[in-house]
Amino acid sequence: LSAGNRTHVLEIRDVLRRLTDAFPGKAGEEAKALDVIMQSVHAQRATATEADFDGAQLARTLNHAGVLHANMEKHEEAVSLHEEALQLQRKALPVGHVEVGLTLQRLAAELHTAGGDQLPRAHACYAEALQLIKAHHEAGGDPKATAVELANTYAGLGGVCNNMFKYNAAVDHFEHALLLLADVAGADSPAYTNLEETAKYCRGMMK
C-alpha cells in the first residue's frame, strides 16, 4: 500500500471497529450488522502486512461475523470465519489463552451442526475448548461469565457424544454442565430444564 492509501485504510479500519462494537446482532438487525462487520473484516485484512496489524482484533471481528452467519443459517461461512479467527489467535495470543477456547467452542458448535463426518472434529474442538475455558475459570476469571461458557462447552461436548452414541460420556458432560447451570441460572431455568431432559434421555440409553 502507498502511504496515502495505507492511512486511508487504517482510518476506515478504526471507524469500522467502533461500528462493529455498536451492533449487538439483535434479531432483525443481522443483515445490517453483518454488512458493517464484513467491511471491518476486509479493512483489517488489508493491513495484514503492516507493522501495527492486530491479529487478535481481526480474530474478534471474524468471530462476530461467524456468529451472525450462523444466526442467518449460513453455517459453512461461519465455519470458515471461525477457522480463520482461530489461526490468527494461535499466532497472536499466548498459548492457553481463553479467547482461543471461545473460538474453538464456536467452531465446534458449527461443526456439530454440520454433523456426520464433522462430529469427530467437533468433539476435538470442544475438548480443547474445555481445557482452556476450565483453566481460565479455575484461575479466577469472571466467575459467572466463565461458568456460563464452561457450562456451554460441557453441554456442547455432551451433545456431540450423544450424536456419536457415546451415552456414558454424554451424561458425564451434561452433569457437569447442569451443576454449573444450577449455580449461575438456577435449577428452574429453561436452560437447566432443557438440558436435564437431554441428560435423562441419555441416561435411559445407557441401560
PDB file of C-alpha atoms in Angstrom:
ATOM      1  CA  LEU A   1       0.000   0.000   0.000  1.00  0.00           C
ATOM      2  CA  SER A   2       1.138   3.574  -0.667  1.00  0.00           C
ATOM      3  CA  ALA A   3       1.425   5.889   2.328  1.00  0.00           C
ATOM      4  CA  GLY A   4      -1.767   7.693   1.388  1.00  0.00           C
ATOM      5  CA  ASN A   5      -3.766   4.516   0.782  1.00  0.00           C
ATOM      6  CA  ARG A   6      -2.415   2.957   3.970  1.00  0.00           C
ATOM      7  CA  THR A   7      -3.552   5.951   6.044  1.00  0.00           C
ATOM      8  CA  HIS A   8      -6.994   5.779   4.433  1.00  0.00           C
ATOM      9  CA  VAL A   9      -7.295   2.035   5.110  1.00  0.00           C
ATOM     10  CA  LEU A  10      -6.238   2.481   8.720  1.00  0.00           C
ATOM     11  CA  GLU A  11      -8.816   5.247   9.232  1.00  0.00           C
ATOM     12  CA  ILE A  12     -11.554   3.068   7.727  1.00  0.00           C
ATOM     13  CA  ARG A  13     -10.427   0.114   9.821  1.00  0.00           C
ATOM     14  CA  ASP A  14     -10.588   2.108  13.054  1.00  0.00           C
ATOM     15  CA  VAL A  15     -14.022   3.551  12.262  1.00  0.00           C
ATOM     16  CA  LEU A  16     -15.384   0.130  11.344  1.00  0.00           C
ATOM     17  CA  ARG A  17     -14.014  -1.381  14.537  1.00  0.00           C
ATOM     18  CA  ARG A  18     -16.073   1.114  16.526  1.00  0.00           C
ATOM     19  CA  LEU A  19     -19.139   0.462  14.386  1.00  0.00           C
ATOM     20  CA  THR A  20     -18.691  -3.298  14.827  1.00  0.00           C
ATOM     21  CA  ASP A  21     -18.897  -2.894  18.590  1.00  0.00           C
ATOM     22  CA  ALA A  22     -22.092  -0.847  18.208  1.00  0.00           C
ATOM     23  CA  PHE A  23     -24.061  -3.697  16.618  1.00  0.00           C
ATOM     24  CA  PRO A  24     -25.231  -6.359  19.098  1.00  0.00           C
ATOM     25  CA  GLY A  25     -26.651  -8.589  16.374  1.00  0.00           C
ATOM     26  CA  LYS A  26     -30.248  -8.493  17.621  1.00  0.00           C
ATOM     27  CA  ALA A  27     -32.945 -10.321  15.701  1.00  0.00           C
ATOM     28  CA  GLY A  28     -33.898  -8.390  12.570  1.00  0.00           C
ATOM     29  CA  GLU A  29     -30.609  -6.471  12.509  1.00  0.00           C
ATOM     30  CA  GLU A  30     -28.320  -9.317  11.417  1.00  0.00           C
ATOM     31  CA  ALA A  31     -28.019  -8.306   7.756  1.00  0.00           C
ATOM     32  CA  LYS A  32     -27.203  -4.692   8.603  1.00  0.00           C
ATOM     33  CA  ALA A  33     -24.733  -5.709  11.299  1.00  0.00           C
ATOM     34  CA  LEU A  34     -23.131  -8.313   9.043  1.00  0.00           C
ATOM     35  CA  ASP A  35     -22.562  -5.777   6.267  1.00  0.00           C
ATOM     36  CA  VAL A  36     -20.731  -3.445   8.656  1.00  0.00           C
ATOM     37  CA  ILE A  37     -18.741  -6.244  10.258  1.00  0.00           C
ATOM     38  CA  MET A  38     -17.623  -7.703   6.929  1.00  0.00           C
ATOM     39  CA  GLN A  39     -16.473  -4.239   5.831  1.00  0.00           C
ATOM     40  CA  SER A  40     -14.419  -4.159   9.032  1.00  0.00           C
ATOM     41  CA  VAL A  41     -13.004  -7.608   8.251  1.00  0.00           C
ATOM     42  CA  HIS A  42     -11.915  -6.513   4.767  1.00  0.00           C
ATOM     43  CA  ALA A  43     -10.369  -3.284   6.082  1.00  0.00           C
ATOM     44  CA  GLN A  44      -8.399  -5.121   8.752  1.00  0.00           C
ATOM     45  CA  ARG A  45      -7.256  -7.819   6.320  1.00  0.00           C
ATOM     46  CA  ALA A  46      -5.881  -5.068   4.068  1.00  0.00           C
ATOM     47  CA  THR A  47      -3.382  -4.125   6.797  1.00  0.00           C
ATOM     48  CA  ALA A  48      -2.222  -7.691   7.494  1.00  0.00           C
ATOM     49  CA  THR A  49       1.321  -6.955   6.303  1.00  0.00           C
ATOM     50  CA  GLU A  50       1.656  -3.732   8.294  1.00  0.00           C
ATOM     51  CA  ALA A  51       3.725  -3.479  11.474  1.00  0.00           C
ATOM     52  CA  ASP A  52       0.748  -2.481  13.623  1.00  0.00           C
ATOM     53  CA  PHE A  53      -1.542  -5.252  12.342  1.00  0.00           C
ATOM     54  CA  ASP A  54      -3.619  -6.592  15.232  1.00  0.00           C
ATOM     55  CA  GLY A  55      -4.378 -10.241  14.522  1.00  0.00           C
ATOM     56  CA  ALA A  56      -6.231 -10.722  17.790  1.00  0.00           C
ATOM     57  CA  GLN A  57      -8.590  -7.850  16.964  1.00  0.00           C
ATOM     58  CA  LEU A  58      -9.272  -9.191  13.479  1.00  0.00           C
ATOM     59  CA  ALA A  59      -9.998 -12.583  15.055  1.00  0.00           C
ATOM     60  CA  ARG A  60     -12.613 -10.987  17.316  1.00  0.00           C
ATOM     61  CA  THR A  61     -14.239  -9.325  14.317  1.00  0.00           C
ATOM     62  CA  LEU A  62     -14.199 -12.600  12.378  1.00  0.00           C
ATOM     63  CA  ASN A  63     -15.881 -14.321  15.310  1.00  0.00           C
ATOM     64  CA  HIS A  64     -18.588 -11.634  15.382  1.00  0.00           C
ATOM     65  CA  ALA A  65     -19.135 -12.275  11.689  1.00  0.00           C
ATOM     66  CA  GLY A  66     -19.175 -16.030  12.234  1.00  0.00           C
ATOM     67  CA  VAL A  67     -21.861 -15.789  14.897  1.00  0.00           C
ATOM     68  CA  LEU A  68     -24.033 -13.611  12.642  1.00  0.00           C
ATOM     69  CA  HIS A  69     -23.594 -16.004   9.716  1.00  0.00           C
ATOM     70  CA  ALA A  70     -24.660 -18.857  11.996  1.00  0.00           C
ATOM     71  CA  ASN A  71     -27.715 -16.892  13.135  1.00  0.00           C
ATOM     72  CA  MET A  72     -28.634 -16.493   9.469  1.00  0.00           C
ATOM     73  CA  GLU A  73     -28.197 -20.262   8.875  1.00  0.00           C
ATOM     74  CA  LYS A  74     -25.042 -19.726   6.805  1.00  0.00           C
ATOM     75  CA  HIS A  75     -23.088 -22.407   8.592  1.00  0.00           C
ATOM     76  CA  GLU A  76     -20.358 -23.120   6.038  1.00  0.00           C
ATOM     77  CA  GLU A  77     -19.416 -19.439   6.025  1.00  0.00           C
ATOM     78  CA  ALA A  78     -19.474 -19.422   9.836  1.00  0.00           C
ATOM     79  CA  VAL A  79     -17.056 -22.367   9.961  1.00  0.00           C
ATOM     80  CA  SER A  80     -14.658 -20.634   7.555  1.00  0.00           C
ATOM     81  CA  LEU A  81     -14.693 -17.402   9.576  1.00  0.00           C
ATOM     82  CA  HIS A  82     -14.124 -19.146  12.901  1.00  0.00           C
ATOM     83  CA  GLU A  83     -11.295 -21.187  11.372  1.00  0.00           C
ATOM     84  CA  GLU A  84      -9.599 -18.015  10.152  1.00  0.00           C
ATOM     85  CA  ALA A  85     -10.062 -16.442  13.594  1.00  0.00           C
ATOM     86  CA  LEU A  86      -8.537 -19.489  15.250  1.00  0.00           C
ATOM     87  CA  GLN A  87      -5.458 -19.401  13.013  1.00  0.00           C
ATOM     88  CA  LEU A  88      -4.904 -15.731  13.833  1.00  0.00           C
ATOM     89  CA  GLN A  89      -5.344 -16.265  17.560  1.00  0.00           C
ATOM     90  CA  ARG A  90      -2.890 -19.154  17.677  1.00  0.00           C
ATOM     91  CA  LYS A  91      -0.276 -16.783  16.215  1.00  0.00           C
ATOM     92  CA  ALA A  92      -1.193 -13.603  18.112  1.00  0.00           C
ATOM     93  CA  LEU A  93      -2.161 -14.814  21.591  1.00  0.00           C
ATOM     94  CA  PRO A  94      -0.247 -16.679  24.298  1.00  0.00           C
ATOM     95  CA  VAL A  95      -0.601 -20.448  24.444  1.00  0.00           C
ATOM     96  CA  GLY A  96      -3.656 -21.367  26.502  1.00  0.00           C
ATOM     97  CA  HIS A  97      -5.450 -18.022  26.076  1.00  0.00           C
ATOM     98  CA  VAL A  98      -9.156 -18.216  26.840  1.00  0.00           C
ATOM     99  CA  GLU A  99     -10.110 -16.419  23.606  1.00  0.00           C
ATOM    100  CA  VAL A 100      -8.715 -19.401  21.701  1.00  0.00           C
ATOM    101  CA  GLY A 101     -11.001 -21.603  23.786  1.00  0.00           C
ATOM    102  CA  LEU A 102     -14.047 -19.488  22.990  1.00  0.00           C
ATOM    103  CA  THR A 103     -13.296 -19.588  19.268  1.00  0.00           C
ATOM    104  CA  LEU A 104     -12.867 -23.355  19.445  1.00  0.00           C
ATOM    105  CA  GLN A 105     -16.238 -23.533  21.190  1.00  0.00           C
ATOM    106  CA  ARG A 106     -17.927 -21.561  18.403  1.00  0.00           C
ATOM    107  CA  LEU A 107     -16.220 -23.615  15.707  1.00  0.00           C
ATOM    108  CA  ALA A 108     -17.208 -26.840  17.463  1.00  0.00           C
ATOM    109  CA  ALA A 109     -20.841 -25.733  17.585  1.00  0.00           C
ATOM    110  CA  GLU A 110     -20.883 -25.148  13.823  1.00  0.00           C
ATOM    111  CA  LEU A 111     -19.177 -28.477  13.111  1.00  0.00           C
ATOM    112  CA  HIS A 112     -21.719 -30.151  15.398  1.00  0.00           C
ATOM    113  CA  THR A 113     -24.497 -28.547  13.366  1.00  0.00           C
ATOM    114  CA  ALA A 114     -22.942 -29.968  10.199  1.00  0.00           C
ATOM    115  CA  GLY A 115     -22.941 -33.427  11.830  1.00  0.00           C
ATOM    116  CA  GLY A 116     -21.893 -36.585  10.006  1.00  0.00           C
ATOM    117  CA  ASP A 117     -18.170 -36.844   9.409  1.00  0.00           C
ATOM    118  CA  GLN A 118     -17.656 -33.485  11.133  1.00  0.00           C
ATOM    119  CA  LEU A 119     -18.603 -34.890  14.551  1.00  0.00           C
ATOM    120  CA  PRO A 120     -15.110 -36.178  15.460  1.00  0.00           C
ATOM    121  CA  ARG A 121     -13.644 -32.771  14.656  1.00  0.00           C
ATOM    122  CA  ALA A 122     -16.396 -31.069  16.667  1.00  0.00           C
ATOM    123  CA  HIS A 123     -15.528 -33.352  19.585  1.00  0.00           C
ATOM    124  CA  ALA A 124     -11.822 -32.466  19.333  1.00  0.00           C
ATOM    125  CA  CYS A 125     -12.560 -28.726  19.211  1.00  0.00           C
ATOM    126  CA  TYR A 126     -14.906 -28.903  22.194  1.00  0.00           C
ATOM    127  CA  ALA A 127     -12.380 -30.985  24.154  1.00  0.00           C
ATOM    128  CA  GLU A 128      -9.606 -28.425  23.604  1.00  0.00           C
ATOM    129  CA  ALA A 129     -12.004 -25.561  24.339  1.00  0.00           C
ATOM    130  CA  LEU A 130     -12.980 -27.245  27.589  1.00  0.00           C
ATOM    131  CA  GLN A 131      -9.360 -27.410  28.757  1.00  0.00           C
ATOM    132  CA  LEU A 132      -8.739 -23.732  28.041  1.00  0.00           C
ATOM    133  CA  ILE A 133     -12.012 -22.356  29.421  1.00  0.00           C
ATOM    134  CA  LYS A 134     -11.817 -24.561  32.521  1.00  0.00           C
ATOM    135  CA  ALA A 135      -8.253 -23.392  33.217  1.00  0.00           C
ATOM    136  CA  HIS A 136      -9.358 -19.761  32.865  1.00  0.00           C
ATOM    137  CA  HIS A 137     -12.320 -20.357  35.175  1.00  0.00           C
ATOM    138  CA  GLU A 138     -10.162 -22.018  37.804  1.00  0.00           C
ATOM    139  CA  ALA A 139      -7.553 -19.251  37.536  1.00  0.00           C
ATOM    140  CA  GLY A 140     -10.109 -16.691  38.681  1.00  0.00           C
ATOM    141  CA  GLY A 141     -11.683 -15.315  35.504  1.00  0.00           C
ATOM    142  CA  ASP A 142     -15.066 -13.556  35.786  1.00  0.00           C
ATOM    143  CA  PRO A 143     -16.849 -16.265  37.835  1.00  0.00           C
ATOM    144  CA  LYS A 144     -20.318 -16.002  36.311  1.00  0.00           C
ATOM    145  CA  ALA A 145     -19.259 -15.370  32.712  1.00  0.00           C
ATOM    146  CA  THR A 146     -16.694 -18.156  32.665  1.00  0.00           C
ATOM    147  CA  ALA A 147     -19.106 -20.529  34.424  1.00  0.00           C
ATOM    148  CA  VAL A 148     -21.660 -19.923  31.672  1.00  0.00           C
ATOM    149  CA  GLU A 149     -19.083 -20.532  28.933  1.00  0.00           C
ATOM    150  CA  LEU A 150     -17.832 -23.629  30.740  1.00  0.00           C
ATOM    151  CA  ALA A 151     -21.395 -24.933  31.037  1.00  0.00           C
ATOM    152  CA  ASN A 152     -21.966 -24.263  27.327  1.00  0.00           C
ATOM    153  CA  THR A 153     -18.812 -26.173  26.464  1.00  0.00           C
ATOM    154  CA  TYR A 154     -19.688 -29.160  28.644  1.00  0.00           C
ATOM    155  CA  ALA A 155     -23.199 -29.177  27.164  1.00  0.00           C
ATOM    156  CA  GLY A 156     -21.870 -28.956  23.605  1.00  0.00           C
ATOM    157  CA  LEU A 157     -19.401 -31.765  24.210  1.00  0.00           C
ATOM    158  CA  GLY A 158     -22.198 -33.839  25.706  1.00  0.00           C
ATOM    159  CA  GLY A 159     -24.346 -33.168  22.662  1.00  0.00           C
ATOM    160  CA  VAL A 160     -21.623 -34.369  20.307  1.00  0.00           C
ATOM    161  CA  CYS A 161     -21.100 -37.512  22.404  1.00  0.00           C
ATOM    162  CA  ASN A 162     -24.846 -38.118  22.301  1.00  0.00           C
ATOM    163  CA  ASN A 163     -24.832 -37.893  18.490  1.00  0.00           C
ATOM    164  CA  MET A 164     -21.857 -40.267  18.398  1.00  0.00           C
ATOM    165  CA  PHE A 165     -23.798 -42.740  20.617  1.00  0.00           C
ATOM    166  CA  LYS A 166     -21.305 -42.319  23.462  1.00  0.00           C
ATOM    167  CA  TYR A 167     -24.006 -42.038  26.083  1.00  0.00           C
ATOM    168  CA  ASN A 168     -21.873 -42.567  29.185  1.00  0.00           C
ATOM    169  CA  ALA A 169     -19.575 -39.712  28.190  1.00  0.00           C
ATOM    170  CA  ALA A 170     -22.554 -37.566  27.199  1.00  0.00           C
ATOM    171  CA  VAL A 171     -24.163 -37.981  30.625  1.00  0.00           C
ATOM    172  CA  ASP A 172     -20.904 -37.132  32.375  1.00  0.00           C
ATOM    173  CA  HIS A 173     -20.533 -33.900  30.397  1.00  0.00           C
ATOM    174  CA  PHE A 174     -24.194 -32.990  30.830  1.00  0.00           C
ATOM    175  CA  GLU A 175     -23.978 -33.459  34.591  1.00  0.00           C
ATOM    176  CA  HIS A 176     -21.001 -31.110  34.793  1.00  0.00           C
ATOM    177  CA  ALA A 177     -22.970 -28.554  32.771  1.00  0.00           C
ATOM    178  CA  LEU A 178     -26.035 -28.969  34.992  1.00  0.00           C
ATOM    179  CA  LEU A 179     -24.024 -28.311  38.152  1.00  0.00           C
ATOM    180  CA  LEU A 180     -22.721 -25.074  36.685  1.00  0.00           C
ATOM    181  CA  LEU A 181     -26.121 -24.002  35.353  1.00  0.00           C
ATOM    182  CA  ALA A 182     -27.806 -24.668  38.695  1.00  0.00           C
ATOM    183  CA  ASP A 183     -25.362 -22.239  40.276  1.00  0.00           C
ATOM    184  CA  VAL A 184     -25.478 -19.425  37.703  1.00  0.00           C
ATOM    185  CA  ALA A 185     -29.015 -19.724  36.294  1.00  0.00           C
ATOM    186  CA  GLY A 186     -30.976 -21.841  38.750  1.00  0.00           C
ATOM    187  CA  ALA A 187     -32.440 -25.321  38.506  1.00  0.00           C
ATOM    188  CA  ASP A 188     -35.767 -23.837  37.393  1.00  0.00           C
ATOM    189  CA  SER A 189     -34.261 -22.001  34.398  1.00  0.00           C
ATOM    190  CA  PRO A 190     -35.219 -23.096  30.862  1.00  0.00           C
ATOM    191  CA  ALA A 191     -31.561 -23.826  30.059  1.00  0.00           C
ATOM    192  CA  TYR A 192     -31.318 -26.193  33.015  1.00  0.00           C
ATOM    193  CA  THR A 193     -34.628 -27.983  32.442  1.00  0.00           C
ATOM    194  CA  ASN A 194     -33.986 -28.461  28.715  1.00  0.00           C
ATOM    195  CA  LEU A 195     -30.526 -29.871  29.358  1.00  0.00           C
ATOM    196  CA  GLU A 196     -31.838 -32.128  32.116  1.00  0.00           C
ATOM    197  CA  GLU A 197     -34.318 -33.624  29.638  1.00  0.00           C
ATOM    198  CA  THR A 198     -31.494 -34.408  27.227  1.00  0.00           C
ATOM    199  CA  ALA A 199     -29.412 -35.903  30.029  1.00  0.00           C
ATOM    200  CA  LYS A 200     -32.400 -38.008  31.095  1.00  0.00           C
ATOM    201  CA  TYR A 201     -32.694 -39.393  27.565  1.00  0.00           C
ATOM    202  CA  CYS A 202     -29.006 -40.338  27.523  1.00  0.00           C
ATOM    203  CA  ARG A 203     -29.278 -41.999  30.937  1.00  0.00           C
ATOM    204  CA  GLY A 204     -32.087 -44.098  29.520  1.00  0.00           C
ATOM    205  CA  MET A 205     -29.957 -45.096  26.528  1.00  0.00           C
ATOM    206  CA  MET A 206     -27.226 -46.334  28.869  1.00  0.00           C
ATOM    207  CA  LYS A 207     -29.473 -49.146  30.141  1.00  0.00           C
TER     208      LYS A 207
END
